[in-house]
């Protein structure tokens, strides 16, 4: 049997006989980027692009220091630390083959709960030019009902009281920027890599709200010295399964505690607004544009919303992976009608993008049977995703008196999903920061479906739209009376147009 090699810097030369490893000397790479949130997505996306860039050996300034922010992140921190920041990226191709390589761009890792000061100092280090973030939609601490920063969050209160040992990204950034200011350092870029419309604008708005209270004198310095480029990020990255880890061992003889699996497709469209220089990511496939808003809108309302549609319906059908839902003829029709009739009219012209092709490519990506993206992953934190992925489409359609039937159906399906059990009695695993509230309202909704829409931090003022409430309540009753499968067929049969 082939010798199994543990992934770490020392074994890299031996591993290079099995799969490609970084061609650059990692010991010469300086840390130019601090990235918060070293989960699968960052490692399949920004860290991958950066690794490709570092293969051009003249680029030595853009290594990444990965920061694990939450207590919950101990495992990824320990794994990356033991592996000297190295990990395997396994791309699951459309033909079922796997392309593997070792990524080396994460040259340092820090665990914030263990050493908050080290994280603050690293963010404030003169060689660091970019602080990038993958902190999930919920991490921006935004209240959908008020549109404002949520100061009621106990962690935010903690950060205000204990600035030197923060727990949230806002506490960290404030301390780090304060230190940069005191040290006379100039610009730095804070770059969001999360799925939020105007993610740079959102980061700026939320950070400034916090700083206004925590360190008011820092506000003007931030306005002068920090930029927040918007970006659209894309690569489907399912959670790594124990089987992925085993298979890597078996087929390549590499023992990697947490490899990353992803699809072949990748896209990164970034606004070129960097305060202190940036990596030439365009040389490895990223696009720099003046205005990224239309790209973000397209991706969030078609891909991410598409995922939520497949996830919520798929869960109620009893499926466990996205490809199963995407390859179900009725769910697929539902999705195509939603995209064609409800989302497409809300997207303005996109220069250089063929929307029709984009939608078809999504259907193909969702249907990739090798990716096995988990419905559980997609449905997790839906309370933060729905307001970003689906509701902007609903508001735009309502404002123009256009159809919202399929969107209303999805929200009704989500209300039924939130009870936590399918119509066949199977338990659903709800992973959501708002789980308690969701379940409570979902149970009450059985008597009066509209109650679910009262969760203002998700649905804002949607409950005051009679058109929406009627369509939603009708869909809810239809599903309860006829079952999910017949209801999906019925609603589809009322519409002729698809993409
Ligand atoms: C997904 C995203 O979290 C979700 O619900 O839609 O993680 C999606 O896979 C990525 O944004 C793809 O780029």
Tab-separated table of C-alpha atoms and ligand atoms in Angstrom:
chain	number	residue	atom	x	y	z
A	1	UNK	CA	0.000	0.000	0.000
A	2	UNK	CA	1.069	3.530	-0.795
A	3	UNK	CA	2.686	5.447	2.043
A	4	UNK	CA	0.320	8.013	3.580
A	5	UNK	CA	1.890	11.456	3.991
A	6	UNK	CA	0.576	13.953	6.512
A	7	UNK	CA	0.071	17.321	4.867
A	8	UNK	CA	2.544	19.898	6.182
A	9	UNK	CA	5.423	22.029	4.931
A	10	UNK	CA	8.012	19.390	5.723
A	11	UNK	CA	6.310	16.755	3.584
A	12	UNK	CA	5.582	19.096	0.685
A	13	UNK	CA	8.422	17.891	-1.537
A	14	UNK	CA	7.343	14.275	-1.101
A	15	UNK	CA	3.708	15.224	-1.710
A	16	UNK	CA	4.708	16.963	-4.952
A	17	UNK	CA	5.271	13.507	-6.492
A	18	UNK	CA	1.564	12.822	-5.984
A	19	UNK	CA	-0.273	16.072	-6.769
A	20	UNK	CA	0.774	19.645	-7.664
A	21	UNK	CA	2.076	21.750	-4.777
A	22	UNK	CA	2.962	25.479	-4.645
A	23	UNK	CA	5.851	26.196	-7.016
A	24	UNK	CA	6.919	29.243	-4.983
A	25	UNK	CA	9.068	29.346	-1.876
A	26	UNK	CA	6.501	29.975	0.853
A	27	UNK	CA	9.154	31.196	3.281
A	28	UNK	CA	9.747	34.270	1.093
A	29	UNK	CA	6.090	35.328	0.971
A	30	UNK	CA	5.104	38.369	3.046
A	31	UNK	CA	1.645	38.746	4.543
A	32	UNK	CA	-0.199	41.441	2.592
A	33	UNK	CA	-3.704	40.216	3.342
A	34	UNK	CA	-5.400	39.359	6.615
A	35	UNK	CA	-8.451	37.262	5.925
A	36	UNK	CA	-11.136	36.654	8.514
A	37	UNK	CA	-13.092	33.430	8.052
A	38	UNK	CA	-11.021	30.517	6.742
A	39	UNK	CA	-13.891	28.177	5.933
A	40	UNK	CA	-14.341	26.284	2.697
A	41	UNK	CA	-15.448	29.221	0.586
A	42	UNK	CA	-12.413	31.414	1.236
A	43	UNK	CA	-10.104	28.488	0.633
A	44	UNK	CA	-11.809	27.598	-2.676
A	45	UNK	CA	-11.898	31.213	-3.824
A	46	UNK	CA	-9.674	34.099	-2.676
A	47	UNK	CA	-6.935	31.823	-1.316
A	48	UNK	CA	-7.060	29.803	-4.557
A	49	UNK	CA	-6.791	32.910	-6.785
A	50	UNK	CA	-3.971	34.193	-4.596
A	51	UNK	CA	-2.133	30.880	-4.760
A	52	UNK	CA	-2.345	31.028	-8.559
A	53	UNK	CA	-0.949	34.551	-8.425
A	54	UNK	CA	1.950	33.561	-6.188
A	55	UNK	CA	2.990	30.950	-8.763
A	56	UNK	CA	4.326	33.996	-10.626
A	57	UNK	CA	7.395	34.174	-8.449
A	58	UNK	CA	7.815	37.925	-8.752
A	59	UNK	CA	4.704	38.361	-6.571
A	60	UNK	CA	5.844	37.932	-2.990
A	61	UNK	CA	3.837	40.576	-1.148
A	62	UNK	CA	0.434	38.951	-1.043
A	63	UNK	CA	0.491	36.032	1.336
A	64	UNK	CA	-2.576	35.567	3.515
A	65	UNK	CA	-2.830	35.446	7.285
A	66	UNK	CA	-5.987	33.444	7.968
A	67	UNK	CA	-7.912	34.429	11.075
A	68	UNK	CA	-10.367	32.088	12.773
A	69	UNK	CA	-12.695	34.508	14.552
A	70	UNK	CA	-15.162	32.455	16.545
A	71	UNK	CA	-14.775	29.935	19.390
A	72	UNK	CA	-16.525	27.568	17.067
A	73	UNK	CA	-13.561	27.818	14.625
A	74	UNK	CA	-11.088	25.936	16.872
A	75	UNK	CA	-11.065	22.893	14.627
A	76	UNK	CA	-10.187	24.689	11.410
A	77	UNK	CA	-7.550	26.717	13.254
A	78	UNK	CA	-5.910	23.639	14.775
A	79	UNK	CA	-5.986	21.828	11.451
A	80	UNK	CA	-4.491	24.675	9.450
A	81	UNK	CA	-1.900	25.359	12.128
A	82	UNK	CA	-0.767	21.728	12.187
A	83	UNK	CA	-0.600	21.781	8.377
A	84	UNK	CA	1.343	25.086	8.210
A	85	UNK	CA	-1.634	26.696	6.464
A	86	UNK	CA	-1.562	24.101	3.670
A	87	UNK	CA	-4.634	22.291	2.424
A	88	UNK	CA	-5.817	20.321	-0.576
A	89	UNK	CA	-8.283	21.823	-3.023
A	90	UNK	CA	-10.300	19.114	-4.751
A	91	UNK	CA	-12.211	20.338	-7.792
A	92	UNK	CA	-15.043	17.994	-8.735
A	93	UNK	CA	-15.222	18.268	-12.509
A	94	UNK	CA	-18.426	17.866	-14.527
A	95	UNK	CA	-17.241	14.509	-15.934
A	96	UNK	CA	-16.780	13.027	-12.468
A	97	UNK	CA	-12.987	13.320	-12.364
A	98	UNK	CA	-11.264	15.171	-9.519
A	99	UNK	CA	-8.468	17.718	-9.956
A	100	UNK	CA	-6.383	18.099	-6.815
A	101	UNK	CA	-3.714	20.543	-5.774
A	102	UNK	CA	-2.119	21.814	-2.605
A	103	UNK	CA	-2.766	25.491	-1.914
A	104	UNK	CA	-0.032	27.458	-0.162
A	105	UNK	CA	-1.218	31.061	-0.050
A	106	UNK	CA	-2.263	30.969	3.608
A	107	UNK	CA	1.137	31.515	5.156
A	108	UNK	CA	0.037	32.251	8.721
A	109	UNK	CA	-2.988	31.430	10.875
A	110	UNK	CA	-4.285	33.060	14.029
A	111	UNK	CA	-7.056	32.083	16.416
A	112	UNK	CA	-8.764	35.268	17.604
A	113	UNK	CA	-10.334	33.918	20.836
A	114	UNK	CA	-6.888	32.749	21.959
A	115	UNK	CA	-4.875	35.809	21.002
A	116	UNK	CA	-7.019	38.839	20.212
A	117	UNK	CA	-4.093	41.257	20.503
A	118	UNK	CA	-2.075	39.319	17.935
A	119	UNK	CA	-4.986	39.590	15.493
A	120	UNK	CA	-5.345	43.330	16.088
A	121	UNK	CA	-1.596	43.855	15.657
A	122	UNK	CA	-1.510	41.777	12.503
A	123	UNK	CA	-4.385	43.778	11.008
A	124	UNK	CA	-2.465	46.934	11.904
A	125	UNK	CA	0.859	45.747	10.515
A	126	UNK	CA	2.383	48.064	7.873
A	127	UNK	CA	2.848	45.246	5.335
A	128	UNK	CA	-0.869	44.401	5.463
A	129	UNK	CA	-2.724	46.265	2.725
A	130	UNK	CA	-6.005	44.365	2.639
A	131	UNK	CA	-8.268	42.969	5.348
A	132	UNK	CA	-10.718	40.670	3.657
A	133	UNK	CA	-13.772	39.026	5.152
A	134	UNK	CA	-15.907	35.945	4.740
A	135	UNK	CA	-18.073	36.249	7.806
A	136	UNK	CA	-21.399	35.075	6.304
A	137	UNK	CA	-24.500	37.136	5.619
A	138	UNK	CA	-25.443	37.153	9.317
A	139	UNK	CA	-22.015	38.436	10.335
A	140	UNK	CA	-22.771	41.980	9.211
A	141	UNK	CA	-25.100	42.471	12.151
A	142	UNK	CA	-27.723	44.164	10.036
A	143	UNK	CA	-31.367	44.437	11.047
A	144	UNK	CA	-33.674	43.952	8.081
A	145	UNK	CA	-36.548	45.689	9.880
A	146	UNK	CA	-34.689	48.925	10.604
A	147	UNK	CA	-31.964	48.744	7.961
A	148	UNK	CA	-29.505	49.631	10.728
A	149	UNK	CA	-26.717	48.160	12.812
A	150	UNK	CA	-27.989	45.915	15.598
A	151	UNK	CA	-26.594	47.314	18.832
A	152	UNK	CA	-28.770	44.927	20.828
A	153	UNK	CA	-26.556	42.001	19.885
A	154	UNK	CA	-24.917	40.995	23.226
A	155	UNK	CA	-21.601	40.398	21.460
A	156	UNK	CA	-21.599	43.981	20.225
A	157	UNK	CA	-22.308	45.143	23.778
A	158	UNK	CA	-19.399	42.993	24.915
A	159	UNK	CA	-17.081	44.610	22.359
A	160	UNK	CA	-18.099	48.096	23.423
A	161	UNK	CA	-17.306	47.231	27.029
A	162	UNK	CA	-14.141	45.190	26.377
A	163	UNK	CA	-12.429	46.763	23.376
A	164	UNK	CA	-9.111	44.936	23.844
A	165	UNK	CA	-10.624	41.475	23.721
A	166	UNK	CA	-13.326	41.783	21.100
A	167	UNK	CA	-15.525	39.000	19.832
A	168	UNK	CA	-16.987	40.514	16.672
A	169	UNK	CA	-15.399	41.690	13.466
A	170	UNK	CA	-16.499	45.237	14.298
A	171	UNK	CA	-14.556	45.246	17.545
A	172	UNK	CA	-11.453	43.892	15.794
A	173	UNK	CA	-11.559	46.301	12.882
A	174	UNK	CA	-12.083	49.280	15.172
A	175	UNK	CA	-9.096	48.384	17.342
A	176	UNK	CA	-6.898	47.655	14.337
A	177	UNK	CA	-7.814	50.858	12.503
A	178	UNK	CA	-7.285	52.864	15.678
A	179	UNK	CA	-3.788	51.372	15.933
A	180	UNK	CA	-3.059	52.103	12.279
A	181	UNK	CA	-4.106	55.690	12.854
A	182	UNK	CA	-1.936	56.013	15.989
A	183	UNK	CA	1.017	54.529	14.124
A	184	UNK	CA	0.642	57.045	11.309
A	185	UNK	CA	-0.109	54.370	8.730
A	186	UNK	CA	-2.113	55.362	5.712
A	187	UNK	CA	-4.643	53.458	3.689
A	188	UNK	CA	-5.956	49.961	3.988
A	189	UNK	CA	-8.691	48.174	2.104
A	190	UNK	CA	-11.474	46.259	3.804
A	191	UNK	CA	-12.781	43.802	1.279
A	192	UNK	CA	-15.951	41.828	1.820
A	193	UNK	CA	-16.220	38.422	0.156
A	194	UNK	CA	-19.753	37.669	1.296
A	195	UNK	CA	-22.991	37.276	-0.591
A	196	UNK	CA	-24.567	40.623	0.133
A	197	UNK	CA	-25.797	43.200	-2.337
A	198	UNK	CA	-23.298	46.060	-2.161
A	199	UNK	CA	-21.142	44.059	0.256
A	200	UNK	CA	-18.527	46.832	0.402
A	201	UNK	CA	-21.166	49.473	1.052
A	202	UNK	CA	-22.711	47.295	3.717
A	203	UNK	CA	-19.349	46.715	5.432
A	204	UNK	CA	-18.659	50.436	5.429
A	205	UNK	CA	-22.083	51.387	6.728
A	206	UNK	CA	-22.083	48.793	9.517
A	207	UNK	CA	-18.495	49.504	10.560
A	208	UNK	CA	-19.060	53.259	10.673
A	209	UNK	CA	-22.219	52.788	12.767
A	210	UNK	CA	-20.192	50.834	15.279
A	211	UNK	CA	-17.205	53.197	15.249
A	212	UNK	CA	-19.491	56.179	15.713
A	213	UNK	CA	-20.298	54.779	19.151
A	214	UNK	CA	-17.091	52.917	20.019
A	215	UNK	CA	-14.473	55.446	18.847
A	216	UNK	CA	-16.137	58.532	17.326
A	217	UNK	CA	-12.848	60.308	16.591
A	218	UNK	CA	-11.846	57.484	14.256
A	219	UNK	CA	-14.715	58.094	11.832
A	220	UNK	CA	-13.072	60.822	9.770
A	221	UNK	CA	-9.789	58.852	9.570
A	222	UNK	CA	-11.691	55.877	8.183
A	223	UNK	CA	-13.469	58.043	5.637
A	224	UNK	CA	-10.125	59.381	4.419
A	225	UNK	CA	-7.991	56.257	4.564
A	226	UNK	CA	-10.067	53.131	4.094
A	227	UNK	CA	-11.790	51.812	0.992
A	228	UNK	CA	-14.492	49.162	0.825
A	229	UNK	CA	-14.721	47.756	-2.710
A	230	UNK	CA	-17.890	45.878	-3.592
A	231	UNK	CA	-17.383	42.441	-5.080
A	232	UNK	CA	-19.300	39.544	-6.497
A	233	UNK	CA	-17.832	36.219	-5.383
A	234	UNK	CA	-18.800	32.841	-6.760
A	235	UNK	CA	-17.797	29.223	-6.415
A	236	UNK	CA	-20.040	26.484	-5.069
A	237	UNK	CA	-18.216	24.936	-2.134
A	238	UNK	CA	-20.099	22.222	-0.248
A	239	UNK	CA	-19.130	21.230	3.267
A	240	UNK	CA	-16.253	18.720	3.210
A	241	UNK	CA	-17.504	15.250	4.132
A	242	UNK	CA	-15.587	12.520	5.999
A	243	UNK	CA	-15.736	10.561	2.743
A	244	UNK	CA	-13.827	13.327	0.910
A	245	UNK	CA	-11.062	13.071	3.521
A	246	UNK	CA	-10.935	9.274	3.264
A	247	UNK	CA	-10.917	9.304	-0.533
A	248	UNK	CA	-8.021	11.746	-0.623
A	249	UNK	CA	-6.062	9.407	1.613
A	250	UNK	CA	-6.937	6.370	-0.474
A	251	UNK	CA	-6.396	7.823	-3.931
A	252	UNK	CA	-3.479	10.216	-3.341
A	253	UNK	CA	-1.948	9.015	-0.087
A	254	UNK	CA	-2.403	12.427	1.552
A	255	UNK	CA	-3.649	12.841	5.084
A	256	UNK	CA	-5.312	16.267	5.139
A	257	UNK	CA	-7.502	17.060	8.159
A	258	UNK	CA	-9.717	19.464	6.243
A	259	UNK	CA	-9.434	19.548	2.462
A	260	UNK	CA	-11.822	21.732	0.471
A	261	UNK	CA	-14.092	20.412	-2.289
A	262	UNK	CA	-15.658	22.678	-4.899
A	263	UNK	CA	-17.060	22.974	-8.391
A	264	UNK	CA	-14.873	23.896	-11.400
A	265	UNK	CA	-16.680	27.204	-12.045
A	266	UNK	CA	-15.357	30.306	-10.334
A	267	UNK	CA	-15.971	34.011	-10.723
A	268	UNK	CA	-14.784	37.119	-8.909
A	269	UNK	CA	-15.835	40.565	-10.063
A	270	UNK	CA	-14.319	43.340	-7.995
A	271	UNK	CA	-14.597	47.122	-7.926
A	272	UNK	CA	-11.133	48.556	-8.454
A	273	UNK	CA	-11.025	50.692	-5.332
A	274	UNK	CA	-8.026	49.685	-3.234
A	275	UNK	CA	-6.510	52.184	-0.812
A	276	UNK	CA	-3.016	50.708	-0.694
A	277	UNK	CA	-2.486	48.631	-3.808
A	278	UNK	CA	-3.744	45.163	-4.585
A	279	UNK	CA	-2.674	41.831	-6.034
A	280	UNK	CA	-2.922	41.570	-9.817
A	281	UNK	CA	-5.743	39.052	-9.429
A	282	UNK	CA	-6.845	39.888	-12.984
A	283	UNK	CA	-3.838	37.888	-14.213
A	284	UNK	CA	-5.437	34.781	-12.729
A	285	UNK	CA	-9.000	35.317	-13.867
A	286	UNK	CA	-10.630	37.902	-11.597
A	287	UNK	CA	-12.435	40.816	-13.297
A	288	UNK	CA	-11.965	44.388	-12.131
A	289	UNK	CA	-14.844	46.691	-13.020
A	290	UNK	CA	-16.070	50.183	-12.151
A	291	UNK	CA	-19.489	49.096	-11.002
A	292	UNK	CA	-20.076	45.639	-9.656
A	293	UNK	CA	-23.647	46.188	-8.463
A	294	UNK	CA	-25.386	44.628	-11.490
A	295	UNK	CA	-23.168	41.522	-11.287
A	296	UNK	CA	-23.891	41.111	-7.606
A	297	UNK	CA	-27.588	41.515	-8.182
A	298	UNK	CA	-27.561	38.909	-10.935
A	299	UNK	CA	-25.632	36.400	-8.870
A	300	UNK	CA	-27.529	36.864	-5.618
A	301	UNK	CA	-30.970	36.823	-7.166
A	302	UNK	CA	-30.335	33.947	-9.578
A	303	UNK	CA	-27.654	31.700	-8.095
A	304	UNK	CA	-28.079	32.209	-4.366
A	305	UNK	CA	-31.853	32.554	-4.534
A	306	UNK	CA	-31.882	29.546	-6.874
A	307	UNK	CA	-30.020	27.614	-4.218
A	308	UNK	CA	-32.559	28.611	-1.567
A	309	UNK	CA	-35.418	27.562	-3.863
A	310	UNK	CA	-33.821	24.158	-4.432
A	311	UNK	CA	-32.869	23.832	-0.780
A	312	UNK	CA	-36.265	24.649	0.726
A	313	UNK	CA	-38.318	22.655	-1.786
A	314	UNK	CA	-35.740	19.853	-1.808
A	315	UNK	CA	-35.902	19.571	1.991
A	316	UNK	CA	-39.699	19.261	1.907
A	317	UNK	CA	-39.443	16.614	-0.816
A	318	UNK	CA	-37.054	14.652	1.416
A	319	UNK	CA	-33.955	15.156	-0.734
A	320	UNK	CA	-30.592	15.651	0.881
A	321	UNK	CA	-28.452	17.135	-1.889
A	322	UNK	CA	-28.952	20.044	-4.261
A	323	UNK	CA	-28.374	17.988	-7.415
A	324	UNK	CA	-31.272	15.706	-6.437
A	325	UNK	CA	-33.582	18.706	-6.195
A	326	UNK	CA	-32.193	20.318	-9.362
A	327	UNK	CA	-32.698	17.107	-11.330
A	328	UNK	CA	-36.300	16.697	-10.175
A	329	UNK	CA	-38.397	17.765	-13.177
A	330	UNK	CA	-41.027	19.668	-11.183
A	331	UNK	CA	-38.608	21.499	-8.918
A	332	UNK	CA	-36.489	22.347	-11.934
A	333	UNK	CA	-39.546	23.781	-13.763
A	334	UNK	CA	-40.419	25.753	-10.661
A	335	UNK	CA	-36.929	27.224	-10.550
A	336	UNK	CA	-36.916	28.079	-14.241
A	337	UNK	CA	-40.277	29.827	-13.968
A	338	UNK	CA	-39.097	31.757	-10.923
A	339	UNK	CA	-35.924	32.855	-12.684
A	340	UNK	CA	-37.630	33.691	-15.948
A	341	UNK	CA	-40.831	35.362	-14.752
A	342	UNK	CA	-39.923	36.887	-11.433
A	343	UNK	CA	-36.170	37.521	-11.305
A	344	UNK	CA	-35.285	38.368	-14.900
A	345	UNK	CA	-37.628	41.395	-15.139
A	346	UNK	CA	-35.855	42.918	-12.121
A	347	UNK	CA	-32.389	42.758	-13.674
A	348	UNK	CA	-31.415	45.678	-15.828
A	349	UNK	CA	-29.154	45.254	-18.856
A	350	UNK	CA	-25.776	43.777	-18.011
A	351	UNK	CA	-23.061	44.756	-20.397
A	352	UNK	CA	-21.122	41.760	-21.646
A	353	UNK	CA	-23.322	39.218	-19.864
A	354	UNK	CA	-25.698	36.924	-21.688
A	355	UNK	CA	-28.353	36.441	-19.033
A	356	UNK	CA	-29.939	33.520	-20.790
A	357	UNK	CA	-26.642	31.641	-20.918
A	358	UNK	CA	-25.973	32.550	-17.314
A	359	UNK	CA	-29.278	30.997	-16.245
A	360	UNK	CA	-28.642	27.857	-18.268
A	361	UNK	CA	-25.169	27.538	-16.795
A	362	UNK	CA	-26.697	27.763	-13.323
A	363	UNK	CA	-29.107	24.939	-14.067
A	364	UNK	CA	-26.122	22.860	-15.168
A	365	UNK	CA	-24.044	23.785	-12.118
A	366	UNK	CA	-26.897	23.016	-9.710
A	367	UNK	CA	-27.429	19.669	-11.404
A	368	UNK	CA	-23.763	18.540	-11.157
A	369	UNK	CA	-24.168	15.122	-9.544
A	370	UNK	CA	-20.582	14.964	-8.299
A	371	UNK	CA	-20.717	18.064	-6.113
A	372	UNK	CA	-23.287	16.662	-3.675
A	373	UNK	CA	-23.844	20.074	-2.115
A	374	UNK	CA	-25.833	19.569	1.071
A	375	UNK	CA	-29.415	20.845	1.287
A	376	UNK	CA	-28.679	21.289	4.965
A	377	UNK	CA	-25.843	23.727	4.118
A	378	UNK	CA	-28.027	25.695	1.738
A	379	UNK	CA	-30.966	25.923	4.155
A	380	UNK	CA	-28.747	26.877	7.083
A	381	UNK	CA	-29.098	30.508	8.177
A	382	UNK	CA	-31.995	31.068	5.767
A	383	UNK	CA	-33.221	33.854	8.023
A	384	UNK	CA	-30.194	35.876	6.936
A	385	UNK	CA	-30.213	34.653	3.323
A	386	UNK	CA	-33.849	35.168	2.316
A	387	UNK	CA	-33.813	38.957	2.855
A	388	UNK	CA	-30.746	39.230	0.629
A	389	UNK	CA	-31.399	36.585	-1.992
A	390	UNK	CA	-35.181	36.579	-2.489
A	391	UNK	CA	-36.890	39.619	-0.990
A	392	UNK	CA	-35.292	42.280	-3.232
A	393	UNK	CA	-36.880	40.453	-6.179
A	394	UNK	CA	-40.246	40.459	-4.413
A	395	UNK	CA	-40.082	44.191	-3.639
A	396	UNK	CA	-39.079	45.063	-7.192
A	397	UNK	CA	-41.830	42.908	-8.673
A	398	UNK	CA	-44.468	44.326	-6.324
A	399	UNK	CA	-43.401	47.885	-7.088
A	400	UNK	CA	-44.014	47.196	-10.766
A	401	UNK	CA	-47.231	45.236	-10.298
A	402	UNK	CA	-45.638	42.097	-11.634
A	403	UNK	CA	-46.041	38.502	-10.517
A	404	UNK	CA	-44.644	37.233	-7.198
A	405	UNK	CA	-46.471	33.878	-7.210
A	406	UNK	CA	-43.444	31.612	-7.126
A	407	UNK	CA	-41.591	33.758	-4.584
A	408	UNK	CA	-44.669	33.757	-2.322
A	409	UNK	CA	-44.842	29.974	-2.683
A	410	UNK	CA	-41.208	29.664	-1.591
A	411	UNK	CA	-41.788	31.777	1.498
A	412	UNK	CA	-44.847	29.635	2.306
A	413	UNK	CA	-42.715	26.515	1.840
A	414	UNK	CA	-40.118	28.078	4.145
A	415	UNK	CA	-42.780	28.666	6.816
A	416	UNK	CA	-43.749	25.001	6.581
A	417	UNK	CA	-40.087	23.924	6.548
A	418	UNK	CA	-39.468	25.950	9.712
A	419	UNK	CA	-41.750	23.671	11.734
A	420	UNK	CA	-38.879	21.200	11.408
A	421	UNK	CA	-40.619	18.125	10.002
A	422	UNK	CA	-41.638	17.036	6.496
A	423	UNK	CA	-45.157	15.907	5.626
A	424	UNK	CA	-43.876	12.330	5.805
A	425	UNK	CA	-42.784	12.885	9.368
A	426	UNK	CA	-39.031	13.128	8.684
A	427	UNK	CA	-37.123	15.449	10.972
A	428	UNK	CA	-35.506	18.500	9.326
A	429	UNK	CA	-32.243	19.808	10.714
A	430	UNK	CA	-32.725	23.563	11.111
A	431	UNK	CA	-29.459	25.432	11.632
A	432	UNK	CA	-30.280	29.069	12.057
A	433	UNK	CA	-29.374	31.829	14.485
A	434	UNK	CA	-33.126	32.591	14.599
A	435	UNK	CA	-34.230	28.987	14.992
A	436	UNK	CA	-36.304	29.521	18.160
A	437	UNK	CA	-38.252	32.441	16.698
A	438	UNK	CA	-38.703	30.684	13.354
A	439	UNK	CA	-40.096	27.534	14.938
A	440	UNK	CA	-42.368	29.468	17.257
A	441	UNK	CA	-43.901	31.514	14.456
A	442	UNK	CA	-43.990	28.514	12.110
A	443	UNK	CA	-46.137	26.609	14.605
A	444	UNK	CA	-48.485	29.575	15.075
A	445	UNK	CA	-48.686	29.897	11.287
A	446	UNK	CA	-50.530	26.592	11.120
A	447	UNK	CA	-53.643	28.450	12.311
A	448	UNK	CA	-52.903	31.725	10.627
A	449	UNK	CA	-50.172	31.557	7.960
A	450	UNK	CA	-49.634	35.342	7.882
A	451	UNK	CA	-48.225	35.247	11.437
A	452	UNK	CA	-44.941	33.948	10.032
A	453	UNK	CA	-44.481	37.168	8.052
A	454	UNK	CA	-44.510	39.105	11.331
A	455	UNK	CA	-40.833	38.258	11.874
A	456	UNK	CA	-39.787	41.776	10.964
A	457	UNK	CA	-36.042	41.124	11.159
A	458	UNK	CA	-36.476	38.811	8.167
A	459	UNK	CA	-39.514	40.102	6.325
A	460	UNK	CA	-39.390	43.807	7.098
A	461	UNK	CA	-42.758	45.271	6.226
A	462	UNK	CA	-43.768	42.627	3.706
A	463	UNK	CA	-46.838	41.778	5.791
A	464	UNK	CA	-48.402	45.060	4.725
A	465	UNK	CA	-48.479	44.034	1.061
A	466	UNK	CA	-51.928	42.550	0.538
A	467	UNK	CA	-50.895	41.108	-2.822
A	468	UNK	CA	-48.018	39.256	-1.242
A	469	UNK	CA	-49.885	38.089	1.865
A	470	UNK	CA	-52.748	36.761	-0.277
A	471	UNK	CA	-50.446	34.846	-2.629
A	472	UNK	CA	-48.418	33.524	0.295
A	473	UNK	CA	-51.469	32.433	2.326
A	474	UNK	CA	-53.014	30.751	-0.709
A	475	UNK	CA	-49.784	28.867	-1.416
A	476	UNK	CA	-49.511	27.873	2.243
A	477	UNK	CA	-53.032	26.418	2.324
A	478	UNK	CA	-52.494	24.700	-0.996
A	479	UNK	CA	-49.361	22.960	0.249
A	480	UNK	CA	-50.977	21.922	3.517
A	481	UNK	CA	-54.053	20.557	1.723
A	482	UNK	CA	-52.435	18.924	-1.310
A	483	UNK	CA	-48.900	18.127	-0.235
A	484	UNK	CA	-45.728	19.726	-1.529
A	485	UNK	CA	-45.302	17.693	-4.721
A	486	UNK	CA	-48.794	18.261	-6.084
A	487	UNK	CA	-48.643	21.927	-5.090
A	488	UNK	CA	-45.413	22.480	-7.024
A	489	UNK	CA	-46.947	20.802	-10.083
A	490	UNK	CA	-50.120	22.896	-9.705
A	491	UNK	CA	-48.401	26.237	-9.424
A	492	UNK	CA	-46.130	25.416	-12.362
A	493	UNK	CA	-49.100	24.444	-14.515
A	494	UNK	CA	-50.530	27.947	-14.136
A	495	UNK	CA	-47.539	29.468	-15.943
A	496	UNK	CA	-46.464	29.004	-19.521
A	497	UNK	CA	-43.201	30.921	-19.675
A	498	UNK	CA	-39.949	29.477	-18.458
A	499	UNK	CA	-36.411	30.364	-19.272
B	1	LIG	C1	-25.160	29.340	-1.152
B	1	LIG	C2	-23.779	29.897	-1.356
B	1	LIG	O1	-24.939	29.730	1.157
B	1	LIG	C3	-25.714	29.534	0.243
B	1	LIG	O2	-26.903	29.467	0.403
B	1	LIG	O3	-26.039	29.850	-2.091
B	1	LIG	O4	-22.887	29.417	-0.417
B	1	LIG	C4	-23.272	29.586	-2.782
B	1	LIG	O5	-22.965	28.225	-2.899
B	1	LIG	C5	-22.082	30.412	-3.111
B	1	LIG	O6	-22.416	31.760	-2.984
B	1	LIG	C6	-21.624	30.121	-4.537
B	1	LIG	O7	-20.841	31.122	-5.004
